[in-house]
Amino acid sequence: MALHGRDLVSIRDLSREEIVQILDSARRMIPLAEGSRTAPLLAGRIVAMAFFEPSTRTRLSFESAVQRLGGSCLTIADAGASSMRKGESLYDTIRMLSSYADAIVLRHPNEGAARLAARASERPVINAGDGAGQHPTQTLLDLATIRERFGTLAGLKVVLLGDLKYGRTVHSLAYALAEFGSELVLCSPESLRLPEEHRDELHHEGAKVTDEPDLARAVRDADVLYVTRIQKERFTDESEYRAVVGSYRIDAEVLAGAKPKLIVMHPLPRAGEIAPEVDSTPHAAYFRQAFLAVPVRMALLDAILGKRRGAR
Ligand code: NCD
C-alpha cells in the first residue's frame, strides 16, 4: 500500500481509497485483535508511544495492536516523567525518539504538535490527538464502526452532538463523513458550535450540513448519534464550562423517538452524557467502537510499517 513509511497527521492525509483499504484490512484483523489467531506482522518493529496528555483507550489499543502483531513498544505515558519536564523541546524529544523506534505515536495538548513532530522525526509519526486539532486514528475506528453496522458510509444522517468547538474527534470525523457523502447534523450548545474554519471547509467539500440545536428533533430521523464529552481541559474560562456542563444527556427517553436502527457512538470517556441505561439497548455501539480500535490500529500500523506491504 502507498501508505508505507508515511505520517498520519490529519485525516486529510488519506484519500478515500486509502481509508477503504485500511477499513477492509481492519476487518480481516479482527481475529488477530481478539487473540484467536496470531500473525507476526510487526515482528522486530518498535513503536514509540509518546503521550503527553491523559489517555486510556488510545494508548492501550495501540499497544495491544503492536504487541498482538509481535512488535514492541517504548512508552512515555506521563509527561512529568520525561525530560520535557527539564525543559527539553518537543522537537528534540521526537528527533531522539525517532532514532530509537520505527514509528512514533504522539498525543500532545497543543494543536499542530503532530505536524511539528512529523518534521522532526525521521520515522513515521501518527497523530493520536493534538489539542483541539485532529484525531485521525479515532476517525478510522469511528468509520469502521459505522460501516460494520450499516455496510456503507454514504447517505447516512449523522448527528454530531456536544462539544463541537474543542472536540478533535469531531473535527476529523466531520470531514471524513462529508467526503464519503453522509449528511451532518450539528447539535451543540451555542457556545460550543463547530468553528467557522471547519464549516467553511465542509461547505467547500459540498457537504450537506445543518444545525439543529434541539436534541429531540436532531435524533428523530438520524442513523448515527455521535456523542462527545465537553472538553473541560480546553476551556480557558471556568465559568464558560460551568454554563454548559450537563446541558445534554442521552437516555431512554431521548431515544424513544429514534429510528430502531439508530446507533449511539462515543469516543469515550463519557462524563455523564450517556446514561448507563443506554448500554443494554441495541442502540449502544460505543463499546464495540472501543474494541474496533485494536484491529483498525493494527491495519494502520501494518500499512505504515509492516514487513509484507499491502492490506491483508
Ligand atoms: C477522545 C480524545 O482524546 O480526543 N478520547 C479518545 O481518544 N478515545 C475524546 C475525549 O477525550 O473526550
Tab-separated table of C-alpha atoms and ligand atoms in Angstrom:
chain	number	residue	atom	x	y	z
A	1	MET	CA	0.000	0.000	0.000
A	2	ALA	CA	1.188	3.520	-0.716
A	3	LEU	CA	0.920	4.262	2.987
A	4	HIS	CA	4.217	2.593	3.724
A	5	GLY	CA	6.554	4.954	5.588
A	6	ARG	CA	4.060	7.821	5.651
A	7	ASP	CA	2.948	10.095	8.504
A	8	LEU	CA	-0.679	10.357	9.551
A	9	VAL	CA	-1.233	13.829	10.987
A	10	SER	CA	-4.676	14.736	9.677
A	11	ILE	CA	-7.472	12.624	8.235
A	12	ARG	CA	-6.977	14.761	5.107
A	13	ASP	CA	-3.664	12.952	4.592
A	14	LEU	CA	-5.639	9.879	3.474
A	15	SER	CA	-7.577	9.522	0.257
A	16	ARG	CA	-10.977	7.849	0.292
A	17	GLU	CA	-9.456	4.788	-1.360
A	18	GLU	CA	-6.751	4.566	1.306
A	19	ILE	CA	-9.353	4.809	4.066
A	20	VAL	CA	-11.376	1.998	2.494
A	21	GLN	CA	-8.249	-0.144	2.202
A	22	ILE	CA	-7.469	0.353	5.897
A	23	LEU	CA	-11.065	-0.489	6.866
A	24	ASP	CA	-11.047	-3.630	4.712
A	25	SER	CA	-7.740	-4.692	6.223
A	26	ALA	CA	-9.068	-3.950	9.732
A	27	ARG	CA	-11.974	-6.302	9.170
A	28	ARG	CA	-9.509	-9.092	8.428
A	29	MET	CA	-7.537	-8.182	11.571
A	30	ILE	CA	-10.489	-8.828	13.921
A	31	PRO	CA	-9.500	-12.455	14.785
A	32	LEU	CA	-5.960	-11.197	15.492
A	33	ALA	CA	-7.308	-8.416	17.709
A	34	GLU	CA	-9.414	-10.975	19.569
A	35	GLY	CA	-6.368	-13.183	20.027
A	36	SER	CA	-7.944	-16.174	18.300
A	37	ARG	CA	-5.281	-16.065	15.565
A	38	THR	CA	-1.738	-14.745	15.542
A	39	ALA	CA	0.424	-13.222	12.819
A	40	PRO	CA	3.849	-11.658	13.399
A	41	LEU	CA	3.281	-8.754	11.019
A	42	LEU	CA	5.264	-6.321	13.196
A	43	ALA	CA	7.897	-8.764	14.472
A	44	GLY	CA	11.093	-6.879	15.260
A	45	ARG	CA	9.385	-3.484	14.991
A	46	ILE	CA	9.453	-0.963	17.821
A	47	VAL	CA	6.739	1.665	18.094
A	48	ALA	CA	7.160	4.610	20.481
A	49	MET	CA	4.085	5.824	22.336
A	50	ALA	CA	4.717	9.456	23.234
A	51	PHE	CA	1.696	10.524	25.260
A	52	PHE	CA	1.868	13.976	26.818
A	53	GLU	CA	-1.832	14.103	27.689
A	54	PRO	CA	-4.084	11.599	29.500
A	55	SER	CA	-5.204	8.557	27.519
A	56	THR	CA	-6.614	5.128	28.255
A	57	ARG	CA	-8.127	3.605	25.113
A	58	THR	CA	-5.947	5.243	22.510
A	59	ARG	CA	-2.636	4.301	24.067
A	60	LEU	CA	-3.634	0.859	25.267
A	61	SER	CA	-5.309	-0.114	21.998
A	62	PHE	CA	-2.196	0.994	20.102
A	63	GLU	CA	-0.034	-1.041	22.482
A	64	SER	CA	-2.336	-4.043	22.173
A	65	ALA	CA	-2.232	-3.752	18.365
A	66	VAL	CA	1.579	-3.595	18.276
A	67	GLN	CA	2.082	-6.430	20.731
A	68	ARG	CA	-0.501	-8.770	19.230
A	69	LEU	CA	1.310	-8.359	15.909
A	70	GLY	CA	4.610	-9.327	17.512
A	71	GLY	CA	6.141	-5.846	17.830
A	72	SER	CA	7.123	-3.992	20.969
A	73	CYS	CA	6.551	-0.554	22.451
A	74	LEU	CA	8.565	2.197	24.105
A	75	THR	CA	6.155	4.226	26.150
A	76	ILE	CA	6.081	7.698	27.642
A	77	ALA	CA	2.736	7.740	29.401
A	78	ASP	CA	3.373	10.600	31.753
A	79	ALA	CA	4.809	13.890	30.517
A	80	GLY	CA	6.099	14.594	34.017
A	81	ALA	CA	8.353	11.530	33.880
A	82	SER	CA	10.169	12.537	30.662
A	83	SER	CA	12.894	15.112	30.102
A	84	MET	CA	10.309	17.551	28.758
A	85	ARG	CA	9.949	18.281	32.465
A	86	LYS	CA	13.544	19.528	32.361
A	87	GLY	CA	12.695	21.861	29.520
A	88	GLU	CA	13.519	19.643	26.568
A	89	SER	CA	11.652	20.761	23.449
A	90	LEU	CA	9.161	18.559	21.630
A	91	TYR	CA	11.417	18.791	18.582
A	92	ASP	CA	14.415	17.336	20.450
A	93	THR	CA	12.330	14.657	22.179
A	94	ILE	CA	10.853	13.445	18.894
A	95	ARG	CA	14.105	13.652	16.976
A	96	MET	CA	15.763	11.445	19.569
A	97	LEU	CA	12.826	9.022	19.842
A	98	SER	CA	12.851	8.552	16.095
A	99	SER	CA	16.323	7.083	16.401
A	100	TYR	CA	15.079	4.509	18.947
A	101	ALA	CA	11.851	3.383	17.258
A	102	ASP	CA	10.435	2.579	13.815
A	103	ALA	CA	7.385	4.837	14.247
A	104	ILE	CA	6.065	7.324	16.797
A	105	VAL	CA	2.504	7.651	18.029
A	106	LEU	CA	2.081	11.097	19.557
A	107	ARG	CA	-0.567	12.677	21.755
A	108	HIS	CA	0.007	16.265	22.779
A	109	PRO	CA	-2.074	19.124	24.221
A	110	ASN	CA	-1.023	21.610	21.525
A	111	GLU	CA	-2.759	21.832	18.182
A	112	GLY	CA	-0.121	21.484	15.471
A	113	ALA	CA	2.249	19.395	17.645
A	114	ALA	CA	1.933	16.341	15.403
A	115	ARG	CA	2.824	18.342	12.284
A	116	LEU	CA	5.906	19.678	14.044
A	117	ALA	CA	6.830	16.199	15.242
A	118	ALA	CA	6.486	14.812	11.727
A	119	ARG	CA	9.074	17.351	10.585
A	120	ALA	CA	11.406	16.487	13.465
A	121	SER	CA	11.128	12.720	13.017
A	122	GLU	CA	12.980	10.537	10.575
A	123	ARG	CA	10.323	7.860	11.083
A	124	PRO	CA	6.553	7.951	10.509
A	125	VAL	CA	4.544	9.943	13.053
A	126	ILE	CA	0.943	9.039	13.823
A	127	ASN	CA	-1.174	11.736	15.428
A	128	ALA	CA	-3.100	10.319	18.400
A	129	GLY	CA	-4.685	13.694	19.178
A	130	ASP	CA	-3.188	17.201	19.101
A	131	GLY	CA	-5.103	19.587	21.345
A	132	ALA	CA	-8.372	20.615	19.729
A	133	GLY	CA	-6.891	19.792	16.319
A	134	GLN	CA	-7.171	16.323	14.823
A	135	HIS	CA	-7.555	12.687	15.891
A	136	PRO	CA	-7.365	10.750	12.621
A	137	THR	CA	-6.995	7.222	14.016
A	138	GLN	CA	-10.139	7.744	16.105
A	139	THR	CA	-11.901	8.700	12.881
A	140	LEU	CA	-10.775	5.472	11.227
A	141	LEU	CA	-12.262	3.391	14.027
A	142	ASP	CA	-15.406	5.526	14.061
A	143	LEU	CA	-15.817	4.873	10.342
A	144	ALA	CA	-15.170	1.152	10.900
A	145	THR	CA	-17.968	1.068	13.488
A	146	ILE	CA	-20.455	2.827	11.203
A	147	ARG	CA	-19.532	0.660	8.228
A	148	GLU	CA	-19.843	-2.540	10.270
A	149	ARG	CA	-23.400	-1.622	11.256
A	150	PHE	CA	-24.666	-0.081	8.014
A	151	GLY	CA	-22.417	-1.638	5.361
A	152	THR	CA	-21.764	1.841	3.944
A	153	LEU	CA	-20.508	5.316	4.829
A	154	ALA	CA	-22.648	7.102	2.253
A	155	GLY	CA	-26.127	8.511	2.514
A	156	LEU	CA	-26.385	8.310	6.290
A	157	LYS	CA	-27.644	11.036	8.554
A	158	VAL	CA	-25.126	11.582	11.345
A	159	VAL	CA	-25.775	13.832	14.330
A	160	LEU	CA	-22.630	15.249	15.920
A	161	LEU	CA	-23.604	16.150	19.460
A	162	GLY	CA	-21.827	18.086	22.173
A	163	ASP	CA	-18.550	19.950	22.202
A	164	LEU	CA	-18.033	20.674	18.531
A	165	LYS	CA	-15.733	23.598	19.322
A	166	TYR	CA	-12.923	21.813	21.146
A	167	GLY	CA	-13.623	18.174	20.235
A	168	ARG	CA	-10.845	16.937	17.976
A	169	THR	CA	-12.649	13.675	17.240
A	170	VAL	CA	-15.478	15.543	15.505
A	171	HIS	CA	-13.053	17.840	13.692
A	172	SER	CA	-11.584	14.781	11.983
A	173	LEU	CA	-14.782	12.777	11.633
A	174	ALA	CA	-16.952	15.526	10.129
A	175	TYR	CA	-14.531	15.932	7.247
A	176	ALA	CA	-14.318	12.193	6.539
A	177	LEU	CA	-18.090	11.661	6.655
A	178	ALA	CA	-18.593	14.559	4.284
A	179	GLU	CA	-16.050	13.043	1.912
A	180	PHE	CA	-17.963	9.765	1.903
A	181	GLY	CA	-21.280	11.505	1.248
A	182	SER	CA	-23.070	11.388	4.577
A	183	GLU	CA	-25.192	14.214	5.871
A	184	LEU	CA	-24.187	16.038	9.047
A	185	VAL	CA	-26.484	17.481	11.682
A	186	LEU	CA	-24.710	19.674	14.216
A	187	CYS	CA	-26.223	19.773	17.687
A	188	SER	CA	-24.387	21.709	20.372
A	189	PRO	CA	-24.754	24.419	22.963
A	190	GLU	CA	-24.422	27.808	21.228
A	191	SER	CA	-21.013	28.493	22.788
A	192	LEU	CA	-19.634	25.147	21.549
A	193	ARG	CA	-20.641	25.412	17.895
A	194	LEU	CA	-18.392	23.966	15.213
A	195	PRO	CA	-15.799	26.684	14.407
A	196	GLU	CA	-16.131	28.614	11.152
A	197	GLU	CA	-12.945	27.228	9.628
A	198	HIS	CA	-14.414	23.707	9.775
A	199	ARG	CA	-17.780	24.871	8.441
A	200	ASP	CA	-16.078	26.630	5.540
A	201	GLU	CA	-14.127	23.526	4.715
A	202	LEU	CA	-17.223	21.320	4.830
A	203	HIS	CA	-19.116	23.697	2.569
A	204	HIS	CA	-16.170	23.754	0.239
A	205	GLU	CA	-16.402	19.938	0.088
A	206	GLY	CA	-20.052	20.305	-0.907
A	207	ALA	CA	-21.188	18.629	2.314
A	208	LYS	CA	-24.777	18.705	3.464
A	209	VAL	CA	-24.584	20.290	6.920
A	210	THR	CA	-27.405	21.624	9.071
A	211	ASP	CA	-27.617	22.975	12.615
A	212	GLU	CA	-30.269	21.530	14.893
A	213	PRO	CA	-29.834	22.697	18.468
A	214	ASP	CA	-32.944	20.788	19.558
A	215	LEU	CA	-31.752	17.317	20.579
A	216	ALA	CA	-35.115	15.528	20.261
A	217	ARG	CA	-35.579	16.879	16.726
A	218	ALA	CA	-31.988	16.064	15.758
A	219	VAL	CA	-32.342	12.447	16.905
A	220	ARG	CA	-35.693	11.794	15.223
A	221	ASP	CA	-34.529	10.619	11.793
A	222	ALA	CA	-30.825	10.088	12.484
A	223	ASP	CA	-28.896	6.904	11.654
A	224	VAL	CA	-25.929	7.706	13.890
A	225	LEU	CA	-25.794	9.791	17.038
A	226	TYR	CA	-22.160	10.646	17.776
A	227	VAL	CA	-21.965	11.949	21.332
A	228	THR	CA	-18.936	13.804	22.702
A	229	ARG	CA	-17.713	14.870	26.109
A	230	ILE	CA	-17.373	18.550	26.925
A	231	GLN	CA	-13.598	19.042	26.706
A	232	LYS	CA	-13.219	20.643	30.118
A	233	GLU	CA	-9.431	20.749	29.883
A	234	ARG	CA	-9.536	23.072	26.855
A	235	PHE	CA	-11.621	25.842	28.421
A	236	THR	CA	-9.700	28.972	29.335
A	237	ASP	CA	-12.615	30.281	31.368
A	238	GLU	CA	-14.110	28.051	34.079
A	239	SER	CA	-17.436	29.938	34.026
A	240	GLU	CA	-17.778	29.195	30.309
A	241	TYR	CA	-17.500	25.491	31.190
A	242	ARG	CA	-19.959	25.712	34.086
A	243	ALA	CA	-22.514	27.321	31.774
A	244	VAL	CA	-22.654	24.239	29.509
A	245	VAL	CA	-21.851	21.269	31.723
A	246	GLY	CA	-24.762	18.833	31.886
A	247	SER	CA	-26.641	20.597	29.079
A	248	TYR	CA	-27.332	17.358	27.160
A	249	ARG	CA	-27.775	13.732	28.139
A	250	ILE	CA	-28.810	10.681	26.154
A	251	ASP	CA	-31.191	8.402	27.993
A	252	ALA	CA	-34.088	6.076	27.210
A	253	GLU	CA	-36.472	8.993	26.939
A	254	VAL	CA	-34.388	10.780	24.295
A	255	LEU	CA	-34.054	7.528	22.338
A	256	ALA	CA	-37.774	6.745	22.483
A	257	GLY	CA	-38.298	8.853	19.366
A	258	ALA	CA	-35.326	7.407	17.449
A	259	LYS	CA	-35.210	5.016	14.495
A	260	PRO	CA	-34.865	1.385	15.704
A	261	LYS	CA	-31.562	1.102	13.830
A	262	LEU	CA	-30.024	4.283	15.240
A	263	ILE	CA	-26.595	3.687	16.735
A	264	VAL	CA	-25.200	5.749	19.595
A	265	MET	CA	-21.447	6.265	19.420
A	266	HIS	CA	-18.982	7.989	21.753
A	267	PRO	CA	-15.174	8.104	21.561
A	268	LEU	CA	-15.165	7.735	25.372
A	269	PRO	CA	-14.508	8.578	28.132
A	270	ARG	CA	-18.085	9.589	28.871
A	271	ALA	CA	-18.699	12.003	31.710
A	272	GLY	CA	-22.455	11.778	32.141
A	273	GLU	CA	-23.513	12.405	28.508
A	274	ILE	CA	-24.903	8.878	28.080
A	275	ALA	CA	-26.977	7.285	30.828
A	276	PRO	CA	-25.867	3.738	31.740
A	277	GLU	CA	-29.397	2.506	30.882
A	278	VAL	CA	-28.496	3.013	27.205
A	279	ASP	CA	-25.730	0.377	27.440
A	280	SER	CA	-28.147	-2.544	27.305
A	281	THR	CA	-30.162	-1.216	24.351
A	282	PRO	CA	-29.452	-2.261	20.732
A	283	HIS	CA	-28.560	1.388	20.058
A	284	ALA	CA	-25.344	1.272	22.100
A	285	ALA	CA	-22.315	0.962	19.811
A	286	TYR	CA	-19.624	2.638	21.925
A	287	PHE	CA	-18.084	-0.489	23.440
A	288	ARG	CA	-17.868	-2.160	20.040
A	289	GLN	CA	-16.330	1.112	18.815
A	290	ALA	CA	-13.699	0.915	21.587
A	291	PHE	CA	-12.878	-2.703	20.630
A	292	LEU	CA	-12.541	-1.858	16.935
A	293	ALA	CA	-9.703	0.483	17.923
A	294	VAL	CA	-7.414	-2.557	18.033
A	295	PRO	CA	-7.985	-4.088	14.551
A	296	VAL	CA	-8.097	-0.628	12.970
A	297	ARG	CA	-4.793	0.397	14.557
A	298	MET	CA	-3.336	-2.984	13.577
A	299	ALA	CA	-4.330	-2.357	9.967
A	300	LEU	CA	-2.856	1.139	10.033
A	301	LEU	CA	0.434	0.064	11.605
A	302	ASP	CA	0.716	-2.840	9.192
A	303	ALA	CA	0.179	-0.479	6.253
A	304	ILE	CA	2.714	2.061	7.530
A	305	LEU	CA	5.446	-0.242	8.784
A	306	GLY	CA	4.521	-3.875	8.223
A	307	LYS	CA	7.100	-6.117	6.614
A	308	ARG	CA	4.952	-7.528	3.842
A	309	ARG	CA	3.325	-4.499	2.386
A	310	GLY	CA	-0.283	-4.360	1.395
A	311	ALA	CA	-3.630	-4.981	3.016
A	312	ARG	CA	-4.237	-8.465	4.237
B	1	NCD	C1	-11.083	11.377	22.849
B	1	NCD	C2	-9.877	12.281	22.774
B	1	NCD	O1	-8.880	12.075	23.470
B	1	NCD	O2	-9.944	13.191	21.956
B	1	NCD	N1	-10.829	10.173	23.503
B	1	NCD	C3	-10.288	9.134	22.780
B	1	NCD	O3	-9.266	9.246	22.152
B	1	NCD	N2	-10.995	7.996	22.746
B	1	NCD	C4	-12.301	12.060	23.339
B	1	NCD	C5	-12.303	12.743	24.677
B	1	NCD	O4	-11.314	12.779	25.403
B	1	NCD	O5	-13.366	13.274	25.016
